mmCIF file of C-alpha atoms and ligand atoms in Angstrom:
data_model
loop_
_atom_site.group_PDB
_atom_site.id
_atom_site.type_symbol
_atom_site.label_atom_id
_atom_site.label_comp_id
_atom_site.label_asym_id
_atom_site.label_seq_id
_atom_site.Cartn_x
_atom_site.Cartn_y
_atom_site.Cartn_z
ATOM 1 C CA UNK A 865 36.753 101.705 107.267
ATOM 2 C CA UNK A 866 36.133 103.875 104.228
ATOM 3 C CA UNK A 867 39.478 106.089 103.329
ATOM 4 C CA UNK A 868 37.920 109.541 104.631
ATOM 5 C CA UNK A 869 37.306 107.813 107.933
ATOM 6 C CA UNK A 870 40.917 106.522 108.042
ATOM 7 C CA UNK A 871 42.128 110.086 106.931
ATOM 8 C CA UNK A 872 40.226 111.409 110.265
ATOM 9 C CA UNK A 873 42.008 108.501 112.367
ATOM 10 C CA UNK A 874 45.104 109.191 111.343
ATOM 11 C CA UNK A 875 44.829 113.173 112.090
ATOM 12 C CA UNK A 876 43.761 112.496 115.192
ATOM 13 C CA UNK A 877 46.355 109.945 116.610
ATOM 14 C CA UNK A 878 48.777 112.406 115.354
ATOM 15 C CA UNK A 879 47.483 115.245 117.346
ATOM 16 C CA UNK A 880 46.576 113.084 120.535
ATOM 17 C CA UNK A 881 50.090 111.819 120.600
ATOM 18 C CA UNK A 882 51.398 115.379 119.881
ATOM 19 C CA UNK A 883 49.860 116.779 122.813
ATOM 20 C CA UNK A 884 50.439 113.862 124.875
ATOM 21 C CA UNK A 885 54.195 113.961 124.353
ATOM 22 C CA UNK A 886 54.154 117.895 124.682
ATOM 23 C CA UNK A 887 51.732 117.734 127.905
ATOM 24 C CA UNK A 888 54.657 114.933 129.866
ATOM 25 C CA UNK A 889 57.245 117.283 128.696
ATOM 26 C CA UNK A 890 55.663 120.275 130.333
ATOM 27 C CA UNK A 891 54.757 118.920 133.635
ATOM 28 C CA UNK A 892 58.313 117.557 133.587
ATOM 29 C CA UNK A 893 60.010 120.962 133.172
ATOM 30 C CA UNK A 894 57.631 123.141 135.512
ATOM 31 C CA UNK A 895 59.090 120.390 138.452
ATOM 32 C CA UNK A 896 61.424 122.306 140.648
ATOM 33 C CA UNK A 897 64.500 121.177 142.707
ATOM 34 C CA UNK A 898 63.307 122.709 146.330
ATOM 35 C CA UNK A 899 66.851 122.127 147.575
ATOM 36 C CA UNK A 900 70.029 120.334 146.980
ATOM 37 C CA UNK A 901 69.249 116.129 148.903
ATOM 38 C CA UNK A 902 72.061 115.496 150.982
ATOM 39 C CA UNK A 903 73.929 112.857 149.067
ATOM 40 C CA UNK A 904 74.319 115.142 146.098
ATOM 41 C CA UNK A 905 75.870 118.208 148.574
ATOM 42 C CA UNK A 906 79.421 117.916 147.286
ATOM 43 C CA UNK A 907 78.300 117.410 143.797
ATOM 44 C CA UNK A 908 75.679 120.304 143.324
ATOM 45 C CA UNK A 909 75.592 123.692 144.867
ATOM 46 C CA UNK A 910 72.780 126.525 143.750
ATOM 47 C CA UNK A 911 74.489 127.853 140.895
ATOM 48 C CA UNK A 912 75.444 123.859 138.953
ATOM 49 C CA UNK A 913 71.639 123.684 139.925
ATOM 50 C CA UNK A 914 70.456 126.671 138.187
ATOM 51 C CA UNK A 915 72.838 125.892 135.233
ATOM 52 C CA UNK A 916 71.299 122.309 134.889
ATOM 53 C CA UNK A 917 67.925 123.956 134.996
ATOM 54 C CA UNK A 918 69.154 126.569 132.297
ATOM 55 C CA UNK A 919 70.369 123.751 129.977
ATOM 56 C CA UNK A 920 66.911 121.804 130.435
ATOM 57 C CA UNK A 921 64.983 124.367 130.048
ATOM 58 C CA UNK A 922 66.508 125.154 126.871
ATOM 59 C CA UNK A 923 66.351 121.661 125.346
ATOM 60 C CA UNK A 924 62.640 121.294 126.305
ATOM 61 C CA UNK A 925 62.193 124.537 124.340
ATOM 62 C CA UNK A 926 64.078 123.686 121.505
ATOM 63 C CA UNK A 927 62.656 120.257 121.305
ATOM 64 C CA UNK A 928 58.790 121.933 121.588
ATOM 65 C CA UNK A 929 59.647 124.441 118.465
ATOM 66 C CA UNK A 930 61.455 121.191 116.596
ATOM 67 C CA UNK A 931 58.364 118.646 117.228
ATOM 68 C CA UNK A 932 55.893 121.632 116.518
ATOM 69 C CA UNK A 933 56.972 121.813 113.198
ATOM 70 C CA UNK A 934 57.751 118.638 112.347
ATOM 71 C CA UNK A 935 53.783 117.805 113.939
ATOM 72 C CA UNK A 936 52.395 120.936 111.700
ATOM 73 C CA UNK A 937 53.934 119.591 108.662
ATOM 74 C CA UNK A 938 53.292 115.998 109.142
ATOM 75 C CA UNK A 939 49.157 117.335 109.712
ATOM 76 C CA UNK A 940 49.266 119.116 106.367
ATOM 77 C CA UNK A 941 51.038 116.354 104.003
ATOM 78 C CA UNK A 942 48.252 113.870 105.268
ATOM 79 C CA UNK A 943 45.559 116.999 105.233
ATOM 80 C CA UNK A 944 46.663 118.104 101.806
ATOM 81 C CA UNK A 945 47.326 114.294 100.215
ATOM 82 C CA UNK A 946 50.913 115.497 99.749
ATOM 83 C CA UNK A 947 52.455 111.475 100.306
ATOM 84 C CA UNK A 948 49.660 110.703 97.433
ATOM 85 C CA UNK A 949 51.285 113.696 95.171
ATOM 86 C CA UNK A 950 54.760 112.181 95.876
ATOM 87 C CA UNK A 951 53.098 108.770 94.782
ATOM 88 C CA UNK A 952 51.534 110.126 91.442
ATOM 89 C CA UNK A 953 54.699 112.067 90.359
ATOM 90 C CA UNK A 954 57.224 108.910 90.329
ATOM 91 C CA UNK A 955 54.763 107.009 88.626
ATOM 92 C CA UNK A 956 55.237 108.718 85.723
ATOM 93 C CA UNK A 957 59.267 107.971 86.172
ATOM 94 C CA UNK A 958 58.736 104.063 86.721
ATOM 95 C CA UNK A 959 57.139 101.385 86.575
ATOM 96 C CA UNK A 960 58.286 98.224 88.224
ATOM 97 C CA UNK A 961 57.167 98.306 91.716
ATOM 98 C CA UNK A 962 59.815 97.564 94.246
ATOM 99 C CA UNK A 963 61.546 100.064 92.687
ATOM 100 C CA UNK A 964 58.820 103.171 92.705
ATOM 101 C CA UNK A 965 58.595 102.171 96.378
ATOM 102 C CA UNK A 966 62.388 102.004 97.494
ATOM 103 C CA UNK A 967 62.501 105.808 94.849
ATOM 104 C CA UNK A 968 59.275 106.879 97.023
ATOM 105 C CA UNK A 969 60.837 106.417 100.203
ATOM 106 C CA UNK A 970 64.180 107.911 98.917
ATOM 107 C CA UNK A 971 62.369 111.237 98.295
ATOM 108 C CA UNK A 972 60.830 110.984 101.550
ATOM 109 C CA UNK A 973 64.498 110.031 103.319
ATOM 110 C CA UNK A 974 65.926 113.280 101.749
ATOM 111 C CA UNK A 975 63.034 115.426 101.889
ATOM 112 C CA UNK A 976 62.959 114.676 105.852
ATOM 113 C CA UNK A 977 66.956 115.126 106.105
ATOM 114 C CA UNK A 978 66.844 118.094 104.418
ATOM 115 C CA UNK A 979 64.539 119.801 107.065
ATOM 116 C CA UNK A 980 66.025 118.351 109.805
ATOM 117 C CA UNK A 981 69.625 119.089 109.134
ATOM 118 C CA UNK A 982 69.622 122.987 110.423
ATOM 119 C CA UNK A 983 67.726 121.715 113.794
ATOM 120 C CA UNK A 984 70.229 119.261 114.124
ATOM 121 C CA UNK A 985 73.162 121.754 113.385
ATOM 122 C CA UNK A 986 71.866 124.440 116.225
ATOM 123 C CA UNK A 987 71.432 121.165 118.721
ATOM 124 C CA UNK A 988 74.798 120.557 117.981
ATOM 125 C CA UNK A 989 76.566 123.600 117.274
ATOM 126 C CA UNK A 990 74.693 125.972 119.705
ATOM 127 C CA UNK A 991 73.399 124.220 122.478
ATOM 128 C CA UNK A 992 75.207 121.687 123.559
ATOM 129 C CA UNK A 993 78.426 124.050 122.176
ATOM 130 C CA UNK A 994 77.163 126.993 124.874
ATOM 131 C CA UNK A 995 77.067 124.465 128.283
ATOM 132 C CA UNK A 996 80.702 122.743 127.121
ATOM 133 C CA UNK A 997 79.415 119.450 126.019
ATOM 134 C CA UNK A 998 80.194 119.736 122.377
ATOM 135 C CA UNK A 999 83.675 118.704 120.786
ATOM 136 C CA UNK A 1000 82.268 117.827 117.538
ATOM 137 C CA UNK A 1001 84.380 119.892 114.801
ATOM 138 C CA UNK A 1002 82.373 120.968 111.298
ATOM 139 C CA UNK A 1003 84.895 118.112 109.724
ATOM 140 C CA UNK A 1004 83.618 115.181 111.812
ATOM 141 C CA UNK A 1005 80.018 116.520 111.769
ATOM 142 C CA UNK A 1006 80.495 116.539 107.880
ATOM 143 C CA UNK A 1007 82.111 112.951 107.575
ATOM 144 C CA UNK A 1008 79.562 111.883 110.209
ATOM 145 C CA UNK A 1009 76.656 113.036 107.975
ATOM 146 C CA UNK A 1010 78.107 110.993 104.808
ATOM 147 C CA UNK A 1011 78.749 107.906 106.872
ATOM 148 C CA UNK A 1012 75.497 108.124 108.041
ATOM 149 C CA UNK A 1013 73.959 108.013 104.312
ATOM 150 C CA UNK A 1014 76.427 105.548 103.202
ATOM 151 C CA UNK A 1015 75.592 103.288 106.364
ATOM 152 C CA UNK A 1016 71.404 104.133 105.785
ATOM 153 C CA UNK A 1017 71.508 102.937 101.990
ATOM 154 C CA UNK A 1018 73.611 100.057 102.528
ATOM 155 C CA UNK A 1019 71.602 98.798 105.293
ATOM 156 C CA UNK A 1020 68.170 100.410 105.055
ATOM 157 C CA UNK A 1021 68.243 100.687 101.480
ATOM 158 C CA UNK A 1022 69.292 96.607 101.735
ATOM 159 C CA UNK A 1023 66.819 95.587 104.304
ATOM 160 C CA UNK A 1024 64.175 97.480 102.486
ATOM 161 C CA UNK A 1025 64.663 95.904 99.347
ATOM 162 C CA UNK A 1026 63.924 92.478 101.192
ATOM 163 C CA UNK A 1027 60.852 93.784 102.795
ATOM 164 C CA UNK A 1028 59.290 94.911 99.656
ATOM 165 C CA UNK A 1029 59.915 91.787 97.583
ATOM 166 C CA UNK A 1030 58.760 89.756 100.151
ATOM 167 C CA UNK A 1031 55.589 91.703 100.169
ATOM 168 C CA UNK A 1032 55.164 92.044 96.307
ATOM 169 C CA UNK A 1033 56.206 88.054 95.949
ATOM 170 C CA UNK A 1034 54.921 86.657 98.793
ATOM 171 C CA UNK A 1035 51.807 88.331 99.777
ATOM 172 C CA UNK A 1036 50.887 87.957 103.442
ATOM 173 C CA UNK A 1037 53.004 86.092 104.367
ATOM 174 C CA UNK A 1038 55.711 88.455 104.203
ATOM 175 C CA UNK A 1039 55.267 88.859 107.871
ATOM 176 C CA UNK A 1040 56.685 86.458 109.322
ATOM 177 C CA UNK A 1041 59.545 85.715 106.391
ATOM 178 C CA UNK A 1042 60.718 89.051 107.020
ATOM 179 C CA UNK A 1043 60.303 88.661 110.871
ATOM 180 C CA UNK A 1044 63.398 85.837 110.564
ATOM 181 C CA UNK A 1045 65.656 88.084 108.573
ATOM 182 C CA UNK A 1046 64.772 90.934 110.816
ATOM 183 C CA UNK A 1047 65.800 88.601 113.621
ATOM 184 C CA UNK A 1048 68.971 87.696 112.193
ATOM 185 C CA UNK A 1049 69.889 90.890 110.938
ATOM 186 C CA UNK A 1050 69.736 92.025 114.914
ATOM 187 C CA UNK A 1051 71.708 89.288 115.961
ATOM 188 C CA UNK A 1052 74.391 90.054 113.339
ATOM 189 C CA UNK A 1053 74.632 93.611 114.290
ATOM 190 C CA UNK A 1054 74.739 92.874 118.173
ATOM 191 C CA UNK A 1055 77.477 90.492 117.459
ATOM 192 C CA UNK A 1056 79.568 92.548 115.085
ATOM 193 C CA UNK A 1057 78.550 96.413 115.994
ATOM 194 C CA UNK A 1058 82.203 97.031 117.465
ATOM 195 C CA UNK A 1059 83.838 95.250 114.500
ATOM 196 C CA UNK A 1060 82.124 96.298 111.762
ATOM 197 C CA UNK A 1061 80.238 99.802 112.739
ATOM 198 C CA UNK A 1062 81.802 101.407 115.788
ATOM 199 C CA UNK A 1063 84.995 101.664 113.649
ATOM 200 C CA UNK A 1064 84.210 103.884 110.952
ATOM 201 C CA UNK A 1065 83.079 106.595 113.141
ATOM 202 C CA UNK A 1066 85.597 105.962 116.397
ATOM 203 C CA UNK A 1067 89.067 104.989 116.866
ATOM 204 C CA UNK A 1068 89.427 101.778 119.106
ATOM 205 C CA UNK A 1069 92.026 101.159 121.120
ATOM 206 C CA UNK A 1070 93.091 98.133 123.285
ATOM 207 C CA UNK A 1071 92.873 99.415 126.933
ATOM 208 C CA UNK A 1072 96.792 99.740 128.297
ATOM 209 C CA UNK A 1073 98.189 97.889 130.882
ATOM 210 C CA UNK A 1074 98.319 99.395 134.329
ATOM 211 C CA UNK A 1075 96.238 99.892 137.483
ATOM 212 C CA UNK A 1076 92.457 100.186 135.766
ATOM 213 C CA UNK A 1077 92.959 97.120 133.562
ATOM 214 C CA UNK A 1078 94.458 94.704 136.484
ATOM 215 C CA UNK A 1079 91.135 96.042 138.355
ATOM 216 C CA UNK A 1080 88.897 95.018 135.848
ATOM 217 C CA UNK A 1081 90.551 91.677 135.179
ATOM 218 C CA UNK A 1082 90.625 91.010 138.913
ATOM 219 C CA UNK A 1083 86.966 91.753 139.242
ATOM 220 C CA UNK A 1084 85.694 90.006 136.139
ATOM 221 C CA UNK A 1085 87.594 87.002 137.141
ATOM 222 C CA UNK A 1086 86.202 87.034 140.905
ATOM 223 C CA UNK A 1087 82.459 86.523 139.342
ATOM 224 C CA UNK A 1088 83.547 84.080 136.779
ATOM 225 C CA UNK A 1089 83.513 86.707 133.692
ATOM 226 C CA UNK A 1090 86.542 85.974 131.526
ATOM 227 C CA UNK A 1091 87.094 89.475 129.760
ATOM 228 C CA UNK A 1092 89.997 90.042 127.813
ATOM 229 C CA UNK A 1093 88.569 92.308 124.829
ATOM 230 C CA UNK A 1094 88.777 95.508 126.549
ATOM 231 C CA UNK A 1095 88.729 99.147 124.572
ATOM 232 C CA UNK A 1096 88.869 102.565 124.767
ATOM 233 C CA UNK A 1097 87.097 104.733 122.584
ATOM 234 C CA UNK A 1098 87.830 108.472 121.255
ATOM 235 C CA UNK A 1099 84.430 109.775 122.436
ATOM 236 C CA UNK A 1100 86.018 112.836 123.055
ATOM 237 C CA UNK A 1101 86.214 113.874 119.428
ATOM 238 C CA UNK A 1102 82.598 114.419 119.715
ATOM 239 C CA UNK A 1103 81.067 115.151 123.194
ATOM 240 C CA UNK A 1104 82.177 115.155 126.640
ATOM 241 C CA UNK A 1105 79.274 113.276 127.819
ATOM 242 C CA UNK A 1106 80.711 109.767 128.743
ATOM 243 C CA UNK A 1107 79.429 106.426 128.484
ATOM 244 C CA UNK A 1108 80.562 102.414 128.355
ATOM 245 C CA UNK A 1109 78.978 99.425 127.331
ATOM 246 C CA UNK A 1110 79.569 95.992 126.228
ATOM 247 C CA UNK A 1111 78.717 94.392 122.392
ATOM 248 C CA UNK A 1112 78.216 90.445 121.595
ATOM 249 C CA UNK A 1113 77.616 87.667 123.227
ATOM 250 C CA UNK A 1114 79.689 84.795 124.438
ATOM 251 C CA UNK A 1115 83.070 84.798 123.281
ATOM 252 C CA UNK A 1116 82.723 87.881 121.213
ATOM 253 C CA UNK A 1117 81.524 90.175 123.920
ATOM 254 C CA UNK A 1118 83.784 93.248 124.221
ATOM 255 C CA UNK A 1119 83.852 96.087 126.843
ATOM 256 C CA UNK A 1120 83.962 99.533 125.276
ATOM 257 C CA UNK A 1121 84.854 102.401 127.800
ATOM 258 C CA UNK A 1122 84.779 106.018 126.038
ATOM 259 C CA UNK A 1123 87.976 107.742 127.322
ATOM 260 C CA UNK A 1124 85.664 110.589 128.831
ATOM 261 C CA UNK A 1125 84.716 108.169 131.303
ATOM 262 C CA UNK A 1126 88.106 107.120 132.336
ATOM 263 C CA UNK A 1127 89.023 111.020 132.497
ATOM 264 C CA UNK A 1128 86.371 111.579 134.783
ATOM 265 C CA UNK A 1129 86.973 108.456 137.121
ATOM 266 C CA UNK A 1130 88.739 106.986 139.518
ATOM 267 C CA UNK A 1131 89.396 103.167 138.939
ATOM 268 C CA UNK A 1132 86.936 101.623 141.372
ATOM 269 C CA UNK A 1133 84.582 103.845 140.123
ATOM 270 C CA UNK A 1134 85.513 102.555 136.867
ATOM 271 C CA UNK A 1135 85.168 98.670 137.789
ATOM 272 C CA UNK A 1136 81.787 99.386 140.091
ATOM 273 C CA UNK A 1137 80.390 100.603 136.136
ATOM 274 C CA UNK A 1138 81.444 97.474 134.688
ATOM 275 C CA UNK A 1139 80.337 95.422 137.649
ATOM 276 C CA UNK A 1140 76.774 96.865 136.584
ATOM 277 C CA UNK A 1141 77.348 96.275 133.335
ATOM 278 C CA UNK A 1142 78.481 92.718 133.966
ATOM 279 C CA UNK A 1143 75.110 92.373 136.061
ATOM 280 C CA UNK A 1144 73.266 92.858 132.731
ATOM 281 C CA UNK A 1145 74.973 89.827 131.608
ATOM 282 C CA UNK A 1146 74.617 87.614 134.459
ATOM 283 C CA UNK A 1147 71.266 88.336 135.187
ATOM 284 C CA UNK A 1148 70.423 87.235 131.449
ATOM 285 C CA UNK A 1149 68.948 90.612 130.717
ATOM 286 C CA UNK A 1150 70.571 91.325 127.692
ATOM 287 C CA UNK A 1151 69.548 87.973 125.927
ATOM 288 C CA UNK A 1152 65.981 88.937 127.320
ATOM 289 C CA UNK A 1153 66.130 92.312 125.935
ATOM 290 C CA UNK A 1154 67.200 91.038 122.545
ATOM 291 C CA UNK A 1155 64.088 88.671 122.581
ATOM 292 C CA UNK A 1156 61.874 91.467 123.841
ATOM 293 C CA UNK A 1157 63.102 93.430 120.790
ATOM 294 C CA UNK A 1158 62.484 90.543 118.318
ATOM 295 C CA UNK A 1159 59.080 89.927 119.588
ATOM 296 C CA UNK A 1160 58.079 94.012 119.241
ATOM 297 C CA UNK A 1161 59.337 93.273 115.913
ATOM 298 C CA UNK A 1162 57.128 90.288 115.295
ATOM 299 C CA UNK A 1163 54.167 92.416 116.720
ATOM 300 C CA UNK A 1164 54.930 95.074 114.336
ATOM 301 C CA UNK A 1165 55.128 93.079 111.536
ATOM 302 C CA UNK A 1166 52.130 91.581 111.919
ATOM 303 C CA UNK A 1167 50.061 94.543 111.859
ATOM 304 C CA UNK A 1168 51.682 95.730 109.041
ATOM 305 C CA UNK A 1169 50.529 93.031 107.082
ATOM 306 C CA UNK A 1170 46.908 93.522 108.452
ATOM 307 C CA UNK A 1171 46.892 96.678 106.325
ATOM 308 C CA UNK A 1172 49.516 96.327 103.821
ATOM 309 C CA UNK A 1173 47.261 95.687 100.893
ATOM 310 C CA UNK A 1174 44.386 97.913 101.759
ATOM 311 C CA UNK A 1175 43.462 100.355 99.132
ATOM 312 C CA UNK A 1176 41.525 102.602 101.454
ATOM 313 C CA UNK A 1177 44.579 103.297 103.475
ATOM 314 C CA UNK A 1178 46.263 104.290 100.306
ATOM 315 C CA UNK A 1179 43.491 106.528 99.558
ATOM 316 C CA UNK A 1180 43.190 108.177 102.977
ATOM 317 C CA UNK A 1181 46.932 109.679 102.851
ATOM 318 C CA UNK A 1182 46.264 110.769 99.241
ATOM 319 C CA UNK A 1183 46.811 107.954 96.579
ATOM 320 C CA UNK A 1184 44.971 107.433 93.637
ATOM 321 C CA UNK A 1185 45.290 104.089 93.967
ATOM 322 C CA UNK A 1186 46.926 101.257 96.446
ATOM 323 C CA UNK A 1187 50.350 101.393 97.114
ATOM 324 C CA UNK A 1188 52.470 99.331 99.546
ATOM 325 C CA UNK A 1189 54.693 102.476 100.313
ATOM 326 C CA UNK A 1190 51.908 104.303 101.015
ATOM 327 C CA UNK A 1191 50.601 102.200 103.164
ATOM 328 C CA UNK A 1192 53.654 101.679 105.474
ATOM 329 C CA UNK A 1193 53.779 105.280 105.961
ATOM 330 C CA UNK A 1194 49.677 105.345 107.118
ATOM 331 C CA UNK A 1195 50.778 102.246 109.407
ATOM 332 C CA UNK A 1196 53.968 103.469 111.183
ATOM 333 C CA UNK A 1197 51.896 106.871 111.984
ATOM 334 C CA UNK A 1198 48.453 104.375 113.087
ATOM 335 C CA UNK A 1199 50.546 102.331 114.718
ATOM 336 C CA UNK A 1200 52.712 105.017 116.884
ATOM 337 C CA UNK A 1201 50.143 104.635 120.160
ATOM 338 C CA UNK A 1202 50.435 101.145 120.158
ATOM 339 C CA UNK A 1203 54.475 101.147 119.954
ATOM 340 C CA UNK A 1204 53.882 104.100 123.372
ATOM 341 C CA UNK A 1205 52.281 101.684 124.702
ATOM 342 C CA UNK A 1206 55.197 98.691 123.918
ATOM 343 C CA UNK A 1207 57.410 101.410 124.810
ATOM 344 C CA UNK A 1208 56.014 101.912 128.284
ATOM 345 C CA UNK A 1209 56.643 98.273 128.719
ATOM 346 C CA UNK A 1210 59.763 97.843 127.405
ATOM 347 C CA UNK A 1211 60.927 100.981 129.982
ATOM 348 C CA UNK A 1212 58.739 99.277 133.219
ATOM 349 C CA UNK A 1213 61.100 96.062 132.666
ATOM 350 C CA UNK A 1214 64.410 98.019 131.903
ATOM 351 C CA UNK A 1215 63.896 100.512 134.884
ATOM 352 C CA UNK A 1216 63.844 97.251 136.784
ATOM 353 C CA UNK A 1217 66.913 95.791 135.062
ATOM 354 C CA UNK A 1218 68.871 98.956 136.409
ATOM 355 C CA UNK A 1219 68.088 98.283 140.100
ATOM 356 C CA UNK A 1220 69.232 94.118 139.273
ATOM 357 C CA UNK A 1221 72.570 95.216 137.787
ATOM 358 C CA UNK A 1222 72.925 98.087 140.685
ATOM 359 C CA UNK A 1223 72.653 95.332 143.359
ATOM 360 C CA UNK A 1224 74.641 92.704 141.305
ATOM 361 C CA UNK A 1225 77.284 95.746 141.196
ATOM 362 C CA UNK A 1226 76.795 96.579 145.367
ATOM 363 C CA UNK A 1227 76.835 92.725 146.215
ATOM 364 C CA UNK A 1228 79.622 91.508 144.117
ATOM 365 C CA UNK A 1229 81.882 94.648 144.018
ATOM 366 C CA UNK A 1230 80.630 97.671 146.518
ATOM 367 C CA UNK A 1231 77.556 100.127 146.653
ATOM 368 C CA UNK A 1232 79.539 103.398 146.959
ATOM 369 C CA UNK A 1233 81.838 103.708 144.047
ATOM 370 C CA UNK A 1234 79.072 103.023 141.394
ATOM 371 C CA UNK A 1235 76.797 105.762 143.580
ATOM 372 C CA UNK A 1236 79.717 108.375 143.076
ATOM 373 C CA UNK A 1237 79.808 107.419 139.608
ATOM 374 C CA UNK A 1238 76.361 107.882 138.902
ATOM 375 C CA UNK A 1239 76.495 111.393 140.527
ATOM 376 C CA UNK A 1240 79.089 112.522 138.627
ATOM 377 C CA UNK A 1241 77.596 111.300 135.612
ATOM 378 C CA UNK A 1242 74.257 112.870 136.329
ATOM 379 C CA UNK A 1243 76.147 116.203 137.433
ATOM 380 C CA UNK A 1244 78.528 116.467 134.285
ATOM 381 C CA UNK A 1245 75.729 116.043 132.089
ATOM 382 C CA UNK A 1246 73.027 118.611 133.911
ATOM 383 C CA UNK A 1247 70.647 115.972 134.092
ATOM 384 C CA UNK A 1248 67.464 116.429 136.169
ATOM 385 C CA UNK A 1249 67.326 115.235 139.786
ATOM 386 C CA UNK A 1250 63.937 115.805 140.042
ATOM 387 C CA UNK A 1251 62.026 114.678 136.674
ATOM 388 C CA UNK A 1252 57.869 114.298 137.126
ATOM 389 C CA UNK A 1253 56.921 110.722 137.955
ATOM 390 C CA UNK A 1254 54.464 110.629 135.251
ATOM 391 C CA UNK A 1255 57.659 111.700 132.844
ATOM 392 C CA UNK A 1256 59.767 108.899 134.274
ATOM 393 C CA UNK A 1257 56.817 106.222 133.870
ATOM 394 C CA UNK A 1258 56.541 106.872 129.784
ATOM 395 C CA UNK A 1259 59.979 108.141 128.983
ATOM 396 C CA UNK A 1260 62.552 106.682 131.419
ATOM 397 C CA UNK A 1261 64.612 103.542 130.424
ATOM 398 C CA UNK A 1262 66.627 103.824 133.658
ATOM 399 C CA UNK A 1263 65.204 104.874 137.439
ATOM 400 C CA UNK A 1264 65.968 108.295 138.176
ATOM 401 C CA UNK A 1265 69.383 109.108 139.894
ATOM 402 C CA UNK A 1266 67.736 109.395 143.874
ATOM 403 C CA UNK A 1267 66.156 106.243 143.555
ATOM 404 C CA UNK A 1268 69.265 104.629 142.240
ATOM 405 C CA UNK A 1269 71.005 106.304 145.098
ATOM 406 C CA UNK A 1270 69.050 105.993 147.713
ATOM 407 C CA UNK A 1271 69.471 101.452 146.890
ATOM 408 C CA UNK A 1272 72.855 101.912 146.624
ATOM 409 C CA UNK A 1273 73.753 103.782 149.734
ATOM 410 C CA UNK A 1274 70.835 102.226 151.941
ATOM 411 C CA UNK A 1275 69.117 105.930 152.719
ATOM 412 C CA UNK A 1276 65.434 107.141 151.894
ATOM 413 C CA UNK A 1277 64.870 108.950 148.226
ATOM 414 C CA UNK A 1278 64.989 112.771 148.647
ATOM 415 C CA UNK A 1279 61.573 114.758 147.208
HETATM 416 ZN ZN1 LIG B 1814 72.201 99.529 133.311
#
């Protein structure tokens, strides 16, 4: 395809994805909660409902603003050939093609980060603060940023160097070679996330002996899931929002509970939340999810290999000659509709898995405490209890609250 047509195609794809995203968000925010469903009566009143709506509307408007800014800038960058201009400028400074590409991505990374900091700051210290979620101090915010950069340079820069070296020396076959590298990396991160990365940002302490710990261990033994690595992290350092997760496989498995979760729930509710997580392991969701992600990366890399040496792609985004980094930028934009479709597939699978894990918790422990925990979590985070079905279909990795409750409590979903 000629360069000019690729350029138009990029602009069209960019515009359509923007309109698609924003239309779904609009449908979702316009949907009202007509009444408080019976199952939530003890948790939500009219006032709380209004506060949730206000929080969601604020986030919707803010999201509309940030994405409009980012869409407009990207559109102009392609239209006026800005990426090609950066490429030409850097070519005056370096000769080595790998170094050139690394510098190019560094410039783009610094530029986009500098643009996003004010928005991110406003989100944390104005919006989240106003609704009582933000617990991050300015110092934590700054040190998080610095550690984030350090990790981006180390991990992002490292992987990028491997990718660029393979492309430059191995030609088109780079895609399956880098696929192996990234698969190994994904498994590695999953195994060592709690040991290596998490401690950089949070303090992990083993869960102290007591009612909660013995209840967890007793339950875990009853389902044949030996468990002694239970940690508490100081999530309250940043946000009042709560969470729990597992990481690792086999003997390296660890459970991590946010201190905020422990504060907000009874021991039975916490065991039920863990029972749900154990359900994901028992039903092989964790390993299958890993395989699905690895396959997704493979597809992405294969399609990238079809564009990577295309001169017209480079010209389309403003380059004066073929450049691998320009092609990678062009590719990520062209790929976005495919990744939306893949994402929808992953979300369908994930929502099915969530129901199965809920079912596992209900069968091996109890449905009621899990239902109570979900209600508290949802109400405390002011989340939407009546999302638009199309929005759910595209964006939700978890089924909406009322659908989960209806299965856990054997009632009809209201609305
Ligand atoms: Zn789950």
